[in-house]
mmCIF file of N, CA and C in Angstrom:
data_model
loop_
_atom_site.group_PDB
_atom_site.id
_atom_site.type_symbol
_atom_site.label_atom_id
_atom_site.label_comp_id
_atom_site.label_asym_id
_atom_site.label_seq_id
_atom_site.Cartn_x
_atom_site.Cartn_y
_atom_site.Cartn_z
ATOM 1 N N MET A 113 -83.410 -111.839 -151.092
ATOM 2 C CA MET A 113 -83.040 -110.747 -151.847
ATOM 3 C C MET A 113 -81.472 -110.499 -151.650
ATOM 4 N N ASP A 114 -80.852 -110.091 -152.818
ATOM 5 C CA ASP A 114 -79.413 -109.860 -152.756
ATOM 6 C C ASP A 114 -79.013 -108.728 -151.893
ATOM 7 N N ASP A 115 -77.813 -108.250 -151.972
ATOM 8 C CA ASP A 115 -77.458 -107.121 -151.208
ATOM 9 C C ASP A 115 -78.353 -105.946 -151.201
ATOM 10 N N TYR A 116 -78.613 -105.209 -150.217
ATOM 11 C CA TYR A 116 -79.555 -104.163 -150.169
ATOM 12 C C TYR A 116 -78.868 -102.839 -150.571
ATOM 13 N N LEU A 117 -77.570 -102.640 -150.230
ATOM 14 C CA LEU A 117 -76.874 -101.514 -150.515
ATOM 15 C C LEU A 117 -75.424 -101.761 -151.045
ATOM 16 N N ASP A 118 -75.112 -101.082 -152.183
ATOM 17 C CA ASP A 118 -73.757 -101.182 -152.741
ATOM 18 C C ASP A 118 -73.161 -99.818 -152.971
ATOM 19 N N ILE A 119 -72.103 -99.466 -152.489
ATOM 20 C CA ILE A 119 -71.481 -98.120 -152.653
ATOM 21 C C ILE A 119 -70.035 -98.402 -153.312
ATOM 22 N N THR A 120 -69.737 -97.673 -154.424
ATOM 23 C CA THR A 120 -68.529 -97.711 -155.202
ATOM 24 C C THR A 120 -67.973 -96.330 -155.157
ATOM 25 N N LEU A 121 -66.618 -96.230 -154.811
ATOM 26 C CA LEU A 121 -65.972 -95.052 -154.815
ATOM 27 C C LEU A 121 -64.787 -95.138 -155.789
ATOM 28 N N GLY A 122 -64.423 -94.185 -156.564
ATOM 29 C CA GLY A 122 -63.307 -94.235 -157.350
ATOM 30 C C GLY A 122 -62.782 -92.805 -157.599
ATOM 31 N N ALA A 123 -61.612 -92.650 -158.179
ATOM 32 C CA ALA A 123 -60.908 -91.396 -158.410
ATOM 33 C C ALA A 123 -59.815 -91.518 -159.542
ATOM 34 N N ARG A 124 -59.518 -90.499 -160.090
ATOM 35 C CA ARG A 124 -58.526 -90.446 -161.124
ATOM 36 C C ARG A 124 -57.682 -89.201 -160.854
ATOM 37 N N TYR A 125 -56.325 -89.321 -160.971
ATOM 38 C CA TYR A 125 -55.493 -88.083 -160.790
ATOM 39 C C TYR A 125 -54.687 -88.015 -162.026
ATOM 40 N N ASP A 126 -54.649 -86.882 -162.652
ATOM 41 C CA ASP A 126 -53.776 -86.702 -163.817
ATOM 42 C C ASP A 126 -52.867 -85.541 -163.471
ATOM 43 N N ASP A 127 -51.565 -85.650 -163.956
ATOM 44 C CA ASP A 127 -50.557 -84.546 -163.886
ATOM 45 C C ASP A 127 -50.006 -84.285 -165.229
ATOM 46 N N HIS A 128 -50.431 -83.231 -165.822
ATOM 47 C CA HIS A 128 -50.070 -82.966 -167.111
ATOM 48 C C HIS A 128 -49.009 -81.780 -167.270
ATOM 49 N N ASP A 129 -48.116 -81.933 -168.091
ATOM 50 C CA ASP A 129 -46.886 -80.933 -168.218
ATOM 51 C C ASP A 129 -47.565 -79.557 -168.555
ATOM 52 N N THR A 130 -48.468 -79.489 -169.436
ATOM 53 C CA THR A 130 -48.935 -78.278 -169.954
ATOM 54 C C THR A 130 -50.176 -77.635 -169.021
ATOM 55 N N TYR A 131 -51.064 -78.562 -168.710
ATOM 56 C CA TYR A 131 -52.357 -78.100 -168.156
ATOM 57 C C TYR A 131 -52.410 -78.335 -166.628
ATOM 58 N N GLY A 132 -51.296 -78.924 -166.085
ATOM 59 C CA GLY A 132 -51.394 -79.064 -164.565
ATOM 60 C C GLY A 132 -51.965 -80.280 -164.044
ATOM 61 N N ASP A 133 -52.471 -80.258 -162.818
ATOM 62 C CA ASP A 133 -53.028 -81.588 -162.346
ATOM 63 C C ASP A 133 -54.505 -81.438 -162.177
ATOM 64 N N SER A 134 -55.078 -82.711 -162.122
ATOM 65 C CA SER A 134 -56.571 -82.757 -161.990
ATOM 66 C C SER A 134 -56.906 -83.911 -161.301
ATOM 67 N N PHE A 135 -57.785 -83.685 -160.307
ATOM 68 C CA PHE A 135 -58.307 -84.842 -159.443
ATOM 69 C C PHE A 135 -59.792 -84.980 -159.726
ATOM 70 N N ASN A 136 -60.335 -86.204 -160.061
ATOM 71 C CA ASN A 136 -61.700 -86.388 -160.499
ATOM 72 C C ASN A 136 -62.249 -87.571 -159.688
ATOM 73 N N PRO A 137 -63.046 -87.278 -158.665
ATOM 74 C CA PRO A 137 -63.674 -88.334 -157.881
ATOM 75 C C PRO A 137 -65.059 -88.805 -158.550
ATOM 76 N N ARG A 138 -65.445 -90.015 -158.239
ATOM 77 C CA ARG A 138 -66.734 -90.661 -158.662
ATOM 78 C C ARG A 138 -67.301 -91.350 -157.537
ATOM 79 N N ILE A 139 -68.608 -91.460 -157.517
ATOM 80 C CA ILE A 139 -69.212 -92.272 -156.452
ATOM 81 C C ILE A 139 -70.548 -92.889 -157.116
ATOM 82 N N GLY A 140 -70.776 -94.048 -156.729
ATOM 83 C CA GLY A 140 -72.021 -94.750 -157.198
ATOM 84 C C GLY A 140 -72.622 -95.379 -156.001
ATOM 85 N N VAL A 141 -74.010 -95.200 -155.845
ATOM 86 C CA VAL A 141 -74.764 -95.848 -154.706
ATOM 87 C C VAL A 141 -75.949 -96.488 -155.351
ATOM 88 N N VAL A 142 -75.997 -97.892 -155.098
ATOM 89 C CA VAL A 142 -77.113 -98.617 -155.652
ATOM 90 C C VAL A 142 -77.836 -99.167 -154.391
ATOM 91 N N VAL A 143 -79.221 -98.907 -154.413
ATOM 92 C CA VAL A 143 -80.129 -99.369 -153.323
ATOM 93 C C VAL A 143 -81.144 -100.326 -153.980
ATOM 94 N N LYS A 144 -81.282 -101.451 -153.338
ATOM 95 C CA LYS A 144 -82.282 -102.382 -153.755
ATOM 96 C C LYS A 144 -83.409 -102.503 -152.736
ATOM 97 N N PRO A 145 -84.460 -101.666 -152.810
ATOM 98 C CA PRO A 145 -85.591 -101.680 -151.760
ATOM 99 C C PRO A 145 -86.329 -102.789 -151.680
ATOM 100 N N TYR A 146 -86.395 -103.534 -152.794
ATOM 101 C CA TYR A 146 -87.161 -104.805 -152.790
ATOM 102 C C TYR A 146 -86.651 -105.592 -154.019
ATOM 103 N N ASN A 147 -87.073 -106.879 -154.123
ATOM 104 C CA ASN A 147 -86.493 -107.820 -155.041
ATOM 105 C C ASN A 147 -86.351 -107.394 -156.583
ATOM 106 N N ASN A 148 -87.405 -106.714 -157.071
ATOM 107 C CA ASN A 148 -87.466 -106.278 -158.468
ATOM 108 C C ASN A 148 -87.141 -104.769 -158.612
ATOM 109 N N GLY A 149 -86.639 -104.074 -157.527
ATOM 110 C CA GLY A 149 -86.474 -102.605 -157.787
ATOM 111 C C GLY A 149 -84.916 -102.334 -157.393
ATOM 112 N N ILE A 150 -84.515 -101.340 -158.223
ATOM 113 C CA ILE A 150 -83.157 -100.901 -158.052
ATOM 114 C C ILE A 150 -83.162 -99.300 -158.226
ATOM 115 N N LEU A 151 -82.549 -98.666 -157.393
ATOM 116 C CA LEU A 151 -82.366 -97.193 -157.414
ATOM 117 C C LEU A 151 -80.932 -96.900 -157.295
ATOM 118 N N LYS A 152 -80.490 -96.018 -158.393
ATOM 119 C CA LYS A 152 -79.076 -95.692 -158.435
ATOM 120 C C LYS A 152 -78.861 -94.219 -158.423
ATOM 121 N N PHE A 153 -77.829 -93.988 -157.726
ATOM 122 C CA PHE A 153 -77.299 -92.524 -157.615
ATOM 123 C C PHE A 153 -75.907 -92.573 -158.098
ATOM 124 N N LEU A 154 -75.568 -91.714 -158.983
ATOM 125 C CA LEU A 154 -74.141 -91.592 -159.581
ATOM 126 C C LEU A 154 -73.743 -90.252 -159.729
ATOM 127 N N ALA A 155 -72.536 -89.883 -159.388
ATOM 128 C CA ALA A 155 -71.926 -88.562 -159.528
ATOM 129 C C ALA A 155 -70.448 -88.677 -159.727
ATOM 130 N N GLY A 156 -69.978 -87.631 -160.494
ATOM 131 C CA GLY A 156 -68.522 -87.658 -160.688
ATOM 132 C C GLY A 156 -68.103 -86.383 -161.490
ATOM 133 N N SER A 157 -66.815 -86.367 -161.739
ATOM 134 C CA SER A 157 -66.278 -85.249 -162.540
ATOM 135 C C SER A 157 -65.254 -85.960 -163.437
ATOM 136 N N ALA A 158 -64.976 -85.156 -164.492
ATOM 137 C CA ALA A 158 -64.016 -85.644 -165.554
ATOM 138 C C ALA A 158 -63.097 -84.506 -166.081
ATOM 139 N N PHE A 159 -62.072 -84.864 -166.724
ATOM 140 C CA PHE A 159 -61.038 -83.906 -167.282
ATOM 141 C C PHE A 159 -60.628 -84.529 -168.534
ATOM 142 N N ARG A 160 -60.499 -83.656 -169.593
ATOM 143 C CA ARG A 160 -59.928 -84.078 -170.884
ATOM 144 C C ARG A 160 -59.131 -83.049 -171.455
ATOM 145 N N GLU A 161 -57.969 -83.405 -171.852
ATOM 146 C CA GLU A 161 -57.036 -82.298 -172.426
ATOM 147 C C GLU A 161 -57.189 -82.431 -173.947
ATOM 148 N N PRO A 162 -56.925 -81.434 -174.704
ATOM 149 C CA PRO A 162 -57.026 -81.467 -176.179
ATOM 150 C C PRO A 162 -55.958 -82.399 -176.727
ATOM 151 N N ASN A 163 -56.361 -83.135 -177.780
ATOM 152 C CA ASN A 163 -55.383 -84.054 -178.313
ATOM 153 C C ASN A 163 -54.556 -83.427 -179.468
ATOM 154 N N VAL A 164 -53.540 -84.067 -179.949
ATOM 155 C CA VAL A 164 -52.623 -83.436 -180.933
ATOM 156 C C VAL A 164 -53.344 -82.952 -182.143
ATOM 157 N N PHE A 165 -54.337 -83.785 -182.789
ATOM 158 C CA PHE A 165 -55.097 -83.306 -183.889
ATOM 159 C C PHE A 165 -55.846 -82.078 -183.676
ATOM 160 N N GLU A 166 -56.554 -82.009 -182.401
ATOM 161 C CA GLU A 166 -57.345 -80.713 -182.136
ATOM 162 C C GLU A 166 -56.456 -79.473 -181.944
ATOM 163 N N LEU A 167 -55.200 -79.727 -181.455
ATOM 164 C CA LEU A 167 -54.354 -78.637 -181.347
ATOM 165 C C LEU A 167 -53.733 -78.133 -182.637
ATOM 166 N N THR A 168 -53.656 -78.970 -183.545
ATOM 167 C CA THR A 168 -53.196 -78.486 -184.872
ATOM 168 C C THR A 168 -54.232 -77.621 -185.552
ATOM 169 N N LYS A 169 -55.469 -77.753 -185.247
ATOM 170 C CA LYS A 169 -56.542 -76.912 -185.754
ATOM 171 C C LYS A 169 -56.708 -75.592 -184.941
ATOM 172 N N ASN A 170 -56.506 -75.644 -183.706
ATOM 173 C CA ASN A 170 -56.617 -74.544 -182.784
ATOM 174 C C ASN A 170 -55.737 -74.577 -181.582
ATOM 175 N N LYS A 171 -54.661 -73.858 -181.594
ATOM 176 C CA LYS A 171 -53.605 -73.930 -180.479
ATOM 177 C C LYS A 171 -54.088 -73.262 -179.148
ATOM 178 N N ASP A 172 -55.120 -72.600 -179.200
ATOM 179 C CA ASP A 172 -55.592 -71.928 -178.023
ATOM 180 C C ASP A 172 -56.712 -72.838 -177.227
ATOM 181 N N LEU A 173 -56.966 -74.029 -177.595
ATOM 182 C CA LEU A 173 -57.798 -74.886 -176.923
ATOM 183 C C LEU A 173 -57.306 -75.139 -175.538
ATOM 184 N N GLN A 174 -58.231 -75.204 -174.638
ATOM 185 C CA GLN A 174 -58.125 -75.500 -173.228
ATOM 186 C C GLN A 174 -58.687 -76.813 -172.781
ATOM 187 N N PRO A 175 -58.265 -77.421 -171.816
ATOM 188 C CA PRO A 175 -58.898 -78.747 -171.332
ATOM 189 C C PRO A 175 -60.309 -78.482 -171.009
ATOM 190 N N MET A 176 -61.137 -79.621 -171.120
ATOM 191 C CA MET A 176 -62.522 -79.579 -170.788
ATOM 192 C C MET A 176 -62.727 -80.294 -169.445
ATOM 193 N N THR A 177 -63.602 -79.700 -168.665
ATOM 194 C CA THR A 177 -63.959 -80.353 -167.321
ATOM 195 C C THR A 177 -65.416 -80.520 -167.279
ATOM 196 N N MET A 178 -65.940 -81.416 -166.549
ATOM 197 C CA MET A 178 -67.419 -81.548 -166.432
ATOM 198 C C MET A 178 -67.704 -82.250 -165.231
ATOM 199 N N GLU A 179 -68.954 -82.138 -164.682
ATOM 200 C CA GLU A 179 -69.540 -82.897 -163.653
ATOM 201 C C GLU A 179 -70.731 -83.530 -164.222
ATOM 202 N N SER A 180 -70.986 -84.712 -163.586
ATOM 203 C CA SER A 180 -72.248 -85.420 -164.035
ATOM 204 C C SER A 180 -72.962 -86.044 -162.871
ATOM 205 N N TYR A 181 -74.297 -86.048 -162.945
ATOM 206 C CA TYR A 181 -75.147 -86.590 -161.834
ATOM 207 C C TYR A 181 -76.254 -87.365 -162.423
ATOM 208 N N GLU A 182 -76.563 -88.409 -161.974
ATOM 209 C CA GLU A 182 -77.597 -89.348 -162.381
ATOM 210 C C GLU A 182 -78.403 -89.993 -161.331
ATOM 211 N N ILE A 183 -79.620 -90.049 -161.462
ATOM 212 C CA ILE A 183 -80.502 -90.685 -160.618
ATOM 213 C C ILE A 183 -81.437 -91.624 -161.534
ATOM 214 N N SER A 184 -81.482 -92.866 -161.213
ATOM 215 C CA SER A 184 -82.278 -93.837 -162.056
ATOM 216 C C SER A 184 -83.026 -94.829 -161.261
ATOM 217 N N TYR A 185 -84.240 -95.131 -161.584
ATOM 218 C CA TYR A 185 -84.959 -96.203 -160.913
ATOM 219 C C TYR A 185 -85.430 -97.167 -161.892
ATOM 220 N N ILE A 186 -85.176 -98.397 -161.556
ATOM 221 C CA ILE A 186 -85.454 -99.646 -162.436
ATOM 222 C C ILE A 186 -86.370 -100.537 -161.643
ATOM 223 N N HIS A 187 -87.435 -100.991 -162.402
ATOM 224 C CA HIS A 187 -88.275 -101.997 -161.773
ATOM 225 C C HIS A 187 -88.402 -103.112 -162.860
ATOM 226 N N HIS A 188 -87.992 -104.351 -162.476
ATOM 227 C CA HIS A 188 -88.065 -105.497 -163.367
ATOM 228 C C HIS A 188 -89.470 -106.218 -163.181
ATOM 229 N N PHE A 189 -90.181 -106.173 -164.224
ATOM 230 C CA PHE A 189 -91.536 -106.961 -164.248
ATOM 231 C C PHE A 189 -91.350 -108.405 -164.521
ATOM 232 N N SER A 190 -92.011 -109.259 -163.706
ATOM 233 C CA SER A 190 -91.868 -110.531 -163.937
ATOM 234 C C SER A 190 -93.027 -111.179 -164.795
#
């Protein structure tokens, strides 16, 4: 069996003149309990500022923020 546990950490930091700063961490955990099984846990946050085109249509737009969570189980049949 390959690695039993894999953990990935990441982060992004943005410093925007208009909207200020934003720190967005992410984590991924992959567990392989047996040869054909994979269990994944993913979590993170994101930040998106309005682009120039969007601001020409609506100057009051604010940045979007979101959080995401995912759990998945995969079994490979042989």
